[in-house]
Coordinates of C-alpha atoms in Angstrom, one line a residue:
M248 CA -142.3 -7.7 153.2
P249 CA -145.8 -5.9 154.4
S250 CA -147.3 -6.6 158.1
R251 CA -150.3 -8.2 159.1
W252 CA -152.1 -5.0 159.0
T253 CA -151.0 -4.1 155.6
L254 CA -152.1 -7.7 154.4
F255 CA -155.5 -7.1 156.4
S256 CA -155.9 -3.5 154.6
L257 CA -155.1 -5.5 151.0
I258 CA -158.5 -7.1 151.5
A259 CA -160.7 -4.5 152.4
V260 CA -159.6 -2.5 149.5
A261 CA -160.2 -5.6 146.9
V262 CA -163.5 -6.1 148.7
F263 CA -163.9 -2.3 148.6
F264 CA -163.4 -2.0 145.1
S265 CA -164.8 -5.5 143.7
G266 CA -168.2 -3.4 143.8
C267 CA -170.2 -6.6 142.6
Q268 CA -171.3 -8.1 145.1
T269 CA -173.8 -6.8 148.3
F270 CA -173.3 -8.4 151.9
T271 CA -175.9 -10.5 153.6
S272 CA -177.0 -10.3 156.5
Q273 CA -176.2 -12.5 159.6
E274 CA -179.1 -14.0 159.4
E275 CA -180.2 -14.3 155.9
S276 CA -176.1 -16.2 156.0
Q277 CA -177.5 -19.0 158.4
K278 CA -180.5 -20.2 156.2
G279 CA -178.0 -22.6 154.0
I280 CA -176.2 -21.5 151.4
L281 CA -176.0 -24.8 149.4
E282 CA -180.1 -24.5 149.7
T283 CA -180.6 -21.3 148.3
F284 CA -177.6 -21.5 145.2
P285 CA -177.7 -25.0 144.2
S286 CA -175.0 -23.9 141.2
D287 CA -172.5 -21.5 140.9
P288 CA -174.0 -18.2 142.1
M289 CA -171.6 -15.9 140.2
R290 CA -171.9 -17.9 136.7
S291 CA -174.2 -15.2 135.2
A292 CA -173.0 -12.5 137.1
P293 CA -171.3 -9.8 135.1
P294 CA -167.6 -9.2 134.5
I295 CA -165.8 -6.7 137.1
T296 CA -164.2 -3.9 134.8
Q297 CA -163.2 -1.7 137.6
G298 CA -160.3 -3.0 140.6
L299 CA -160.2 -6.2 141.7
D300 CA -161.6 -9.7 140.1
A301 CA -161.6 -13.0 141.8
A302 CA -158.3 -13.8 139.9
G303 CA -156.6 -10.7 140.5
L304 CA -157.4 -10.6 144.7
S305 CA -156.2 -14.4 144.6
T306 CA -152.8 -13.3 143.1
L307 CA -151.9 -10.9 145.0
L308 CA -153.4 -12.5 148.3
G309 CA -151.0 -15.3 147.0
A310 CA -148.0 -13.0 146.3
E311 CA -148.9 -11.2 150.0
L312 CA -148.6 -14.7 152.0
A313 CA -145.5 -16.5 150.0
G314 CA -143.7 -12.9 151.1
Q315 CA -145.1 -13.4 155.0
R316 CA -143.5 -17.0 154.7
G317 CA -140.2 -15.8 152.9
D318 CA -140.7 -17.3 150.0
Y319 CA -139.4 -14.3 147.9
S320 CA -139.5 -16.5 144.5
A321 CA -143.0 -16.9 144.6
A322 CA -143.6 -13.6 146.1
G323 CA -142.0 -11.9 143.1
R324 CA -143.5 -13.9 140.5
G325 CA -147.4 -13.3 142.3
Y326 CA -146.9 -9.5 142.5
L327 CA -145.2 -9.4 138.4
D328 CA -148.6 -11.3 137.7
A329 CA -150.3 -8.6 139.0
A330 CA -148.7 -5.6 137.8
Q331 CA -148.9 -7.3 133.9
R332 CA -152.9 -7.6 134.8
Y333 CA -153.0 -4.3 136.6
P334 CA -150.9 -1.6 135.1
T335 CA -149.7 0.0 138.6
S336 CA -145.8 0.8 139.0
E337 CA -146.0 0.3 142.7
L338 CA -147.0 -3.5 141.9
A339 CA -143.3 -4.2 139.5
E340 CA -141.3 -2.1 142.0
R341 CA -142.4 -4.8 144.6
A342 CA -142.0 -7.9 142.4
T343 CA -138.7 -6.1 141.6
L344 CA -137.8 -5.9 145.4
A345 CA -138.8 -9.7 146.3
A346 CA -137.2 -11.3 143.5
R347 CA -133.9 -9.2 144.6
F348 CA -134.9 -11.2 148.2
A349 CA -134.7 -14.3 146.1
N350 CA -131.5 -14.0 143.9
D351 CA -133.3 -14.9 141.1
P352 CA -131.7 -12.6 138.1
T353 CA -133.8 -13.8 135.3
L354 CA -137.3 -12.6 137.1
L355 CA -135.6 -9.3 138.7
E356 CA -134.9 -8.6 135.2
E357 CA -138.8 -9.2 134.2
A358 CA -139.6 -7.7 137.2
A359 CA -137.2 -4.4 136.3
R360 CA -138.5 -4.4 132.8
R361 CA -141.9 -4.0 133.6
W362 CA -141.6 -1.2 136.6
R363 CA -139.7 1.1 133.9
E364 CA -142.4 0.3 131.1
L365 CA -144.8 1.5 133.7
S366 CA -142.6 4.1 135.6
P367 CA -140.3 5.3 132.3
Q368 CA -139.3 8.8 134.1
S369 CA -137.9 6.5 137.4
D370 CA -134.4 6.4 137.2
A371 CA -134.3 3.3 139.6
P372 CA -135.7 0.8 137.3
A373 CA -133.2 1.9 134.6
R374 CA -130.5 1.9 136.8
L375 CA -131.0 -1.7 137.6
L376 CA -131.5 -3.0 134.1
A377 CA -128.3 -1.3 133.8
D378 CA -126.4 -2.8 136.2
L379 CA -128.0 -6.3 135.5
S380 CA -126.6 -5.7 131.8
L381 CA -123.3 -5.0 133.3
Q382 CA -122.9 -7.8 135.6
R383 CA -124.1 -10.4 132.0
G384 CA -121.1 -8.3 130.0
N385 CA -123.4 -6.5 127.9
W386 CA -121.4 -3.4 127.7
Q387 CA -123.8 -1.5 125.1
E388 CA -127.4 -2.4 126.9
S389 CA -125.8 -1.0 130.2
L390 CA -124.3 2.2 129.0
R391 CA -127.8 2.5 126.9
Q392 CA -129.8 2.1 130.2
R393 CA -127.4 4.7 131.6
L394 CA -128.2 7.0 129.0
N395 CA -132.0 6.9 129.2
V396 CA -131.7 8.1 132.9
A397 CA -129.6 10.7 131.7
R398 CA -131.9 11.8 129.0
S399 CA -135.0 12.1 131.5
G400 CA -132.4 14.2 134.2
G401 CA -131.0 11.5 136.3
F402 CA -127.4 10.6 137.2
G403 CA -126.4 7.4 135.1
D404 CA -123.2 7.1 136.6
V405 CA -121.5 6.9 133.1
A406 CA -118.3 7.8 134.3
S407 CA -117.7 5.1 136.9
F408 CA -119.4 2.7 133.8
A409 CA -116.3 4.1 131.5
E410 CA -113.7 3.6 134.5
T411 CA -115.3 -0.3 134.5
A412 CA -114.9 -0.9 131.1
V413 CA -111.4 0.6 130.9
A414 CA -110.3 -1.9 133.7
E415 CA -112.3 -4.7 132.4
N416 CA -111.1 -4.3 129.1
A417 CA -114.4 -3.7 127.1
P418 CA -114.6 -3.1 123.9
L419 CA -113.9 0.8 124.1
V420 CA -114.7 1.6 120.6
P421 CA -118.7 0.9 120.2
L422 CA -118.9 2.6 123.8
V423 CA -117.5 5.6 122.3
A424 CA -119.9 5.4 118.9
Q425 CA -122.8 5.1 121.4
L426 CA -121.6 7.9 123.4
H427 CA -120.6 10.3 120.2
A428 CA -124.4 9.1 119.0
Y429 CA -126.1 10.3 122.3
L430 CA -124.1 13.5 122.4
A431 CA -125.0 14.6 118.8
R432 CA -128.7 14.3 118.5
P433 CA -130.3 17.5 118.2
D434 CA -133.1 16.4 120.6
V435 CA -130.4 16.5 123.8
E436 CA -130.2 20.1 124.7
A437 CA -127.5 21.5 127.1
P438 CA -128.8 20.7 130.7
E439 CA -129.4 17.1 129.7
I440 CA -125.7 17.2 128.9
H441 CA -124.7 16.2 132.4
S442 CA -121.0 16.4 133.3
D443 CA -121.2 12.4 134.1
V444 CA -121.5 11.9 131.1
L445 CA -119.2 13.9 129.6
L446 CA -116.7 12.8 131.6
G447 CA -117.5 8.9 130.8
T448 CA -117.2 10.2 127.0
A449 CA -113.3 11.9 127.7
L450 CA -112.5 8.5 129.9
L451 CA -113.3 6.4 127.2
E452 CA -111.9 8.6 124.2
A453 CA -108.2 8.7 126.4
A454 CA -108.2 5.2 126.8
I455 CA -108.6 4.5 123.3
G456 CA -105.5 7.0 122.2
D457 CA -108.0 10.5 121.7
T458 CA -106.6 12.7 123.4
Q459 CA -107.8 15.9 121.7
S460 CA -111.1 14.8 121.6
A461 CA -111.0 14.1 125.8
M462 CA -109.8 17.2 126.8
R463 CA -111.9 19.3 124.6
R464 CA -115.1 16.7 126.6
L465 CA -113.3 17.8 130.2
D466 CA -113.5 22.0 128.7
Q467 CA -117.2 21.0 128.4
A468 CA -117.4 19.2 131.8
A469 CA -115.8 22.0 133.7
T470 CA -118.6 24.9 132.5
L471 CA -121.3 22.6 134.0
A472 CA -120.0 21.6 136.9
P473 CA -115.7 23.0 137.6
E474 CA -116.1 21.6 141.5
E475 CA -117.2 18.0 140.4
P476 CA -114.2 16.1 142.0
S477 CA -114.3 13.2 139.5
L478 CA -113.6 16.4 136.9
W479 CA -110.4 16.7 138.2
L480 CA -109.6 13.4 138.8
T481 CA -110.0 13.0 135.0
R482 CA -107.7 15.7 134.4
A483 CA -105.0 14.3 136.8
N484 CA -105.1 10.7 134.7
L485 CA -105.2 12.6 131.5
A486 CA -102.4 14.7 132.2
L487 CA -100.5 11.6 134.1
Q488 CA -101.4 9.7 130.7
N489 CA -99.8 12.6 128.4
Q490 CA -96.7 13.0 130.4
D491 CA -97.6 16.0 132.3
P492 CA -96.9 15.7 135.9
A493 CA -97.2 19.3 136.7
T494 CA -100.7 19.4 135.4
A495 CA -101.5 16.6 137.2
R496 CA -100.5 17.6 139.9
R497 CA -102.3 20.9 139.8
A498 CA -105.7 18.8 139.1
A499 CA -105.1 16.3 141.7
K500 CA -104.2 19.1 144.5
R501 CA -107.9 20.8 143.3
G502 CA -109.7 17.3 143.6
L503 CA -108.1 17.1 147.3
E504 CA -109.6 20.2 148.2
L505 CA -113.2 19.1 146.8
S506 CA -112.6 15.9 148.0
P507 CA -110.1 15.7 151.3
D508 CA -111.5 11.6 152.2
D509 CA -110.4 11.0 148.2
A510 CA -107.5 8.8 148.5
R511 CA -107.1 8.8 145.1
F512 CA -106.1 12.2 145.1
I513 CA -103.2 11.4 147.5
L514 CA -102.2 8.7 144.8
L515 CA -102.1 10.9 142.2
L516 CA -100.0 13.4 143.8
T517 CA -98.0 10.4 144.9
Q518 CA -97.2 9.5 141.5
A519 CA -97.1 13.5 140.1
E520 CA -94.4 14.1 142.6
A521 CA -92.6 10.9 141.8
R522 CA -92.4 11.2 137.8
L523 CA -90.8 15.2 139.0
G524 CA -88.6 13.8 141.0
N525 CA -89.9 15.4 144.2
I526 CA -89.3 11.8 145.8
A527 CA -89.4 13.8 149.4
A528 CA -92.7 15.1 148.4
A529 CA -94.0 11.9 146.9
E530 CA -93.4 9.8 150.4
A531 CA -95.0 12.5 152.3
Y532 CA -98.4 11.8 150.6
T533 CA -97.7 8.0 150.8
D534 CA -96.9 8.4 154.9
A535 CA -99.8 10.6 155.1
L536 CA -101.7 7.8 153.1
L537 CA -100.4 5.0 155.5
E538 CA -101.2 7.2 158.8
R539 CA -105.1 7.0 157.7
H540 CA -105.0 4.0 156.8
T541 CA -102.7 1.8 159.8
G542 CA -102.4 -1.9 159.0
S543 CA -103.2 -2.3 155.8
Q544 CA -101.0 -4.5 153.3
A545 CA -102.7 -4.0 150.7
L546 CA -102.0 -0.1 150.5
R547 CA -98.2 -0.2 151.2
M548 CA -98.2 -2.6 148.1
A549 CA -100.5 -0.5 145.8
L550 CA -98.0 2.2 146.6
A551 CA -94.5 0.1 146.4
Q552 CA -96.1 -1.3 142.8
L553 CA -96.9 2.6 142.1
Y554 CA -93.0 3.5 143.1
L555 CA -91.3 1.1 141.0
E556 CA -93.3 2.0 138.0
E557 CA -92.1 5.1 138.1
G558 CA -88.6 3.9 138.4
H559 CA -87.8 4.2 142.2
P560 CA -87.2 1.4 143.7
E561 CA -86.2 2.7 146.9
P562 CA -88.6 4.1 148.2
A563 CA -90.7 1.0 147.2
G564 CA -88.6 -1.0 149.2
R565 CA -88.3 0.9 152.5
L566 CA -92.6 0.4 152.2
L567 CA -92.3 -3.3 151.6
Q568 CA -89.7 -4.2 154.7
P569 CA -92.1 -4.2 157.3
L570 CA -94.5 -6.6 155.8
I571 CA -91.4 -9.0 155.7
A572 CA -91.2 -9.1 159.7
E573 CA -95.2 -10.1 159.6
E574 CA -96.1 -13.9 159.9
D575 CA -98.4 -13.6 156.8
T576 CA -96.3 -11.7 154.9
P577 CA -98.4 -11.6 151.0
P578 CA -96.7 -13.4 148.4
L579 CA -97.3 -10.1 146.3
A580 CA -94.8 -8.6 148.6
Y581 CA -92.1 -11.4 148.0
Y582 CA -92.7 -10.4 144.4
L583 CA -92.0 -7.2 144.7
L584 CA -88.7 -7.4 146.6
G585 CA -87.6 -10.0 144.2
A586 CA -88.0 -7.1 141.5
I587 CA -86.6 -4.5 143.7
T588 CA -83.5 -6.7 144.4
Q589 CA -83.1 -7.7 140.8
H590 CA -83.0 -4.0 140.1
E591 CA -80.4 -3.6 142.2
D592 CA -78.5 -6.8 140.0
D593 CA -78.8 -9.0 143.2
V594 CA -79.1 -11.8 141.4
D595 CA -78.9 -14.6 144.0
N596 CA -81.0 -12.9 146.7
A597 CA -83.8 -12.0 143.6
L598 CA -83.9 -15.5 143.1
L599 CA -84.7 -16.4 146.1
Y600 CA -87.7 -13.9 147.0
Y601 CA -89.1 -14.7 143.4
R602 CA -89.1 -18.5 145.0
Q603 CA -91.2 -17.5 148.0
V604 CA -94.0 -16.6 146.2
E605 CA -96.5 -19.6 146.8
P606 CA -99.0 -20.6 144.7
G607 CA -101.8 -18.0 143.7
E608 CA -102.0 -14.8 141.0
E609 CA -98.3 -13.9 141.7
F610 CA -96.9 -17.7 141.3
M611 CA -96.4 -17.7 137.7
P612 CA -94.9 -13.6 137.0
A613 CA -92.8 -14.7 139.7
R614 CA -91.4 -17.8 138.2
I615 CA -91.7 -15.9 134.5
A616 CA -89.2 -12.8 136.5
A617 CA -86.3 -15.4 137.9
V618 CA -86.0 -17.0 134.3
R619 CA -85.7 -14.2 132.3
M620 CA -83.3 -12.7 134.7
L621 CA -81.1 -15.8 135.1
I622 CA -81.1 -15.9 131.4
G623 CA -80.4 -12.1 130.8
N624 CA -77.4 -12.8 133.1
D625 CA -76.4 -15.7 130.7
R626 CA -77.9 -18.4 133.1
L627 CA -79.7 -21.0 130.7
L628 CA -78.9 -23.8 132.5
D629 CA -79.5 -22.0 136.1
A630 CA -83.0 -21.3 135.1
R631 CA -83.9 -24.9 133.0
A632 CA -82.8 -26.1 136.5
F633 CA -84.4 -23.7 138.2
L634 CA -87.9 -24.6 136.6
R635 CA -87.4 -28.5 136.7
I636 CA -86.9 -27.8 140.4
E637 CA -90.5 -26.4 140.3
R638 CA -92.3 -28.3 138.6
M639 CA -91.5 -31.2 141.3
R640 CA -92.3 -28.4 143.9
F641 CA -95.6 -27.4 142.4
E642 CA -97.1 -30.3 140.6
E643 CA -100.6 -28.3 140.0
Y644 CA -97.9 -25.8 138.0
F645 CA -96.7 -28.5 135.6
S646 CA -98.0 -27.7 132.7
E647 CA -98.1 -24.1 132.7
L648 CA -94.0 -24.3 133.8
V649 CA -93.3 -26.9 131.1
M650 CA -95.0 -24.3 128.5
L651 CA -93.0 -21.4 130.1
E652 CA -89.7 -23.5 129.5
A653 CA -90.7 -24.1 125.7
S654 CA -91.6 -20.8 125.2
L655 CA -88.5 -19.2 126.3
L656 CA -86.5 -21.9 124.1
D657 CA -88.4 -20.6 121.3
E658 CA -87.4 -17.5 122.3
L659 CA -84.3 -17.8 122.0
G660 CA -84.3 -19.7 118.6
M661 CA -83.8 -23.3 120.7
K662 CA -86.5 -24.4 118.7
A663 CA -86.0 -28.2 118.8
S664 CA -85.0 -27.9 122.0
A665 CA -88.3 -26.6 123.3
G666 CA -90.1 -29.6 120.9
A667 CA -87.6 -32.0 122.0
L668 CA -89.1 -30.7 126.1
L669 CA -92.7 -31.2 124.7
D670 CA -92.3 -34.6 123.3
R671 CA -90.4 -35.8 126.5
E672 CA -92.9 -34.6 128.8
L673 CA -96.2 -35.4 127.2
G674 CA -94.3 -38.9 126.9
R675 CA -94.9 -38.7 130.6
T676 CA -98.1 -37.8 130.4
P677 CA -99.6 -38.3 127.0
D678 CA -103.2 -36.6 127.6
D679 CA -102.3 -33.7 129.1
T680 CA -104.3 -31.0 127.3
Q681 CA -102.1 -28.0 127.8
L682 CA -99.3 -29.2 126.4
L683 CA -101.1 -31.1 123.2
Y684 CA -102.6 -27.9 122.3
M685 CA -99.3 -25.9 122.7
R686 CA -97.3 -28.3 120.6
A687 CA -100.2 -28.7 117.7
M688 CA -100.1 -24.3 117.8
R689 CA -96.3 -25.1 116.9
A690 CA -97.1 -27.7 114.1
W691 CA -99.5 -24.9 112.9
E692 CA -97.2 -22.6 112.7
D693 CA -94.4 -24.7 111.1
G694 CA -97.2 -25.7 108.3
D695 CA -97.3 -29.2 109.7
L696 CA -101.4 -29.4 109.7
A697 CA -101.1 -33.5 110.0
A698 CA -99.2 -32.9 113.5
M699 CA -101.4 -30.5 114.4
E700 CA -104.8 -32.0 113.7
R701 CA -103.3 -35.2 115.0
D702 CA -102.8 -33.7 118.5
L703 CA -105.7 -31.2 118.7
R704 CA -108.1 -34.4 117.5
R705 CA -106.3 -36.0 120.9
I706 CA -107.9 -33.7 123.0
L707 CA -111.3 -33.8 121.7
K708 CA -111.2 -37.3 122.3
N709 CA -110.7 -36.7 126.0
E710 CA -112.9 -33.4 125.8
P711 CA -115.1 -33.7 122.9
D712 CA -116.9 -30.6 124.4
N713 CA -113.6 -27.9 124.4
A714 CA -114.8 -24.9 123.0
M715 CA -111.1 -23.7 122.4
V716 CA -109.9 -26.8 120.6
L717 CA -113.2 -27.1 118.6
N718 CA -112.9 -23.6 117.4
A719 CA -109.0 -23.9 116.8
L720 CA -109.6 -26.9 114.6
G721 CA -112.4 -25.5 112.9
Y722 CA -110.9 -22.2 112.5
T723 CA -108.0 -23.6 110.5
L724 CA -109.8 -25.6 108.2
A725 CA -111.6 -22.9 107.2
D726 CA -109.0 -20.1 107.1
L727 CA -106.7 -22.6 104.7
G728 CA -109.6 -22.8 102.2
L729 CA -109.7 -26.3 102.4
T730 CA -113.2 -26.9 100.0
N731 CA -113.4 -30.4 100.6
R732 CA -113.3 -29.7 104.5
L733 CA -115.1 -26.5 105.0
E734 CA -118.6 -28.8 105.9
E735 CA -116.6 -30.0 108.7
A736 CA -115.4 -27.1 109.9
R737 CA -118.3 -24.9 110.4
E738 CA -119.6 -28.3 112.0
L739 CA -116.8 -28.2 114.6
I740 CA -117.4 -24.5 115.1
E741 CA -121.3 -24.8 115.6
R742 CA -120.3 -27.7 118.1
A743 CA -117.5 -24.6 120.0
Y744 CA -120.5 -21.8 120.0
Q745 CA -122.7 -24.8 121.5
Q746 CA -120.3 -24.5 124.7
E747 CA -119.8 -20.7 124.3
P748 CA -122.2 -18.4 122.8
D749 CA -121.2 -15.1 123.6
N750 CA -117.1 -16.2 123.2
P751 CA -115.8 -13.5 120.2
A752 CA -113.6 -15.7 118.6
V753 CA -116.3 -18.1 117.6
L754 CA -118.7 -15.7 116.7
D755 CA -115.4 -14.9 114.3
S756 CA -115.0 -18.0 112.6
L757 CA -118.5 -18.6 112.4
G758 CA -118.5 -15.5 110.4
W759 CA -115.3 -16.8 108.3
V760 CA -116.4 -19.9 107.4
H761 CA -119.8 -19.0 106.1
Y762 CA -117.2 -16.5 103.8
R763 CA -115.4 -19.3 102.8
Q764 CA -118.1 -21.1 101.7
G765 CA -119.2 -18.1 99.8
D766 CA -122.0 -16.9 101.6
P767 CA -121.0 -13.2 102.8
Q768 CA -124.7 -12.3 103.4
Q769 CA -124.9 -15.1 106.5
A770 CA -121.3 -14.1 107.2
L771 CA -121.8 -11.0 108.2
P772 CA -124.1 -11.2 111.4
W773 CA -121.8 -13.2 113.6
L774 CA -118.7 -11.0 112.6
E775 CA -120.6 -7.6 113.4
R776 CA -121.6 -9.5 116.6
A777 CA -117.6 -10.3 117.1
Y778 CA -116.6 -7.5 116.1
A779 CA -118.6 -5.6 118.7
L780 CA -117.5 -7.9 121.4
M781 CA -114.1 -7.7 120.9
P782 CA -112.4 -5.2 118.3
D783 CA -109.1 -6.2 117.7
Q784 CA -107.2 -6.4 113.9
E785 CA -108.0 -10.3 113.1
I786 CA -112.1 -9.6 113.7
A787 CA -112.0 -6.2 112.1
A788 CA -109.9 -7.7 108.9
H789 CA -112.2 -10.3 108.1
L790 CA -115.3 -7.7 108.8
A791 CA -113.9 -5.3 106.3
E792 CA -113.2 -8.2 103.7
V793 CA -116.8 -9.2 104.0
L794 CA -118.3 -6.0 104.0
H795 CA -116.5 -5.2 100.5
A796 CA -117.6 -8.6 99.1
L797 CA -121.1 -7.2 99.9
G798 CA -120.3 -3.8 98.1
R799 CA -120.3 -2.1 101.4
T800 CA -116.9 -1.1 100.4
S801 CA -116.9 2.7 102.4
E802 CA -117.8 0.8 105.7
A803 CA -115.0 -1.7 104.8
R804 CA -112.7 1.6 104.6
Q805 CA -114.5 2.7 107.9
V806 CA -113.6 0.0 110.1
I807 CA -109.9 -0.5 108.8
L808 CA -109.1 3.2 109.4
E809 CA -110.7 2.3 113.3
V810 CA -108.3 -0.1 113.8
M811 CA -105.1 1.9 112.1
Q812 CA -106.2 4.8 114.5
R813 CA -106.2 2.4 117.4
F814 CA -103.0 0.3 117.0
S815 CA -99.5 1.1 115.9
D816 CA -99.1 -2.3 114.5
Y817 CA -102.0 -4.1 112.5
P818 CA -100.2 -7.1 110.3
Q819 CA -103.7 -8.8 109.9
I820 CA -104.7 -5.0 107.6
D821 CA -102.0 -5.1 106.0
K822 CA -102.1 -8.3 104.7
L823 CA -106.0 -7.4 103.7
L824 CA -104.5 -4.4 102.2
E825 CA -102.3 -6.4 100.1
R826 CA -105.1 -8.7 98.9
H827 CA -107.3 -5.6 98.8
P828 CA -105.5 -2.5 97.9
Q829 CA -108.5 -0.6 96.9
L830 CA -109.7 -0.6 100.7
A831 CA -106.6 1.8 101.7
P832 CA -108.5 4.5 103.9
S833 CA -107.7 7.6 101.8
A834 CA -105.5 10.8 103.5
S835 CA -108.6 12.7 103.7
S836 CA -110.8 10.2 105.7
S837 CA -108.0 10.0 108.5

């Protein structure tokens, strides 16, 4: 924050700019101001039209003093108020800085938006707004801000954004459409189409399966920035995705030449060599990486996973053995060793490794792997006994372990045994939310609406604001088309919406219940919002049906086509086309 000298300078500038009052001599000031001016001397003074008026000066001084004493919220609010009063970007920038210190997201966004308004050519506020949108999960707004930066000649970091979007399972289709629209704009000339934007587009296109377009983008990016490491990183990743390890190796080597300290290229080379069957070469890269990062447990485990995924358990085991000798062996190491030992058909030793996985992220995957391994070796009784013992050892996982056993029994066609298990355990813990919900869903699959509703109502009795249960019951009533219960269904879904207003499943249910009530126009915005957040096939089927009902059949076909291009299996779309065969996309549109 500003020094005391800065504060004194501000006061001096303020007095200089105020320009409406004159200084009195020391002799005049001693005569008694109250006698000379019995009433407010400024009451009839003309308004200040330039510089700081009293209110503006007071606001700025208040902000400065608040910053001096560490009250950054008050300082940020003061600077923002001043920036609203005086259109100076420096004030908005200072408000943004203070809001950051205050850790106040709302104030930070307000200040950044004002800064962006006052300094539209500056990258900093746009990138800050992009990051804030990303933190809130508003992917499209974050991308819009990044493209604004690129549009003005700055670096929007679109490629990194795309990597994050893929890793976080963001709705990629609308993001790709947004990038396509940007690149197709006639006023976006070649210098403005940064390689960063092209790389981001290629990453997202590859993620949705449009590899041909992704390759074209990479070729374009190569003409703009042939020595950009992220170009070669994307090329290598895409080549591996296309099952072309030789090309991936060449791209990774070029990237490593350009960025010798980037460990990602060494990982890609390891993966490419492993796929080519050159295990010695792969392990040489692995050893070089471990030498550079001595003592990194996480790196050893990541490399072991890489080898396992490529079907090479032996080098994976060699990487993990040193971790077993340590006192704080990570649970993931035991889990991976279990997988390696299982691959060697040593079932009992694999089971020992899986049992050593402590509570945490790997706990349930280890138990799932263990029981599937036992069942695969015709040891169902052992698998059930194992789960029963684990429920006694780890009470915090009781519900999850019961549901795991019930699911496995269902898979084996032993539905009666699965039902008996749930009934027995619910007899002991009658208010177990997870078990009640599972039994309700099994009842729904069996067409027993009364049993489903009974269990869901029991949950709601204990947890009246459980959005998942409210939505499940409301959607079921709406989807069944029970005319006399549609209003009840809507009320349940609206209660779920109050709890989770950004949940795409709830938004989809809201749209669907409005459609079932005969109001497709009211249904449409809810379904469009749901599809933008989660473009899955069920929401797509609902959206397409509502668009068709509104006479927008070509748009409905486009939604259906998107789903067919993204998924190999789409039963919800198939059901829709059985009811409305005229919605099938034509061969030319695909």
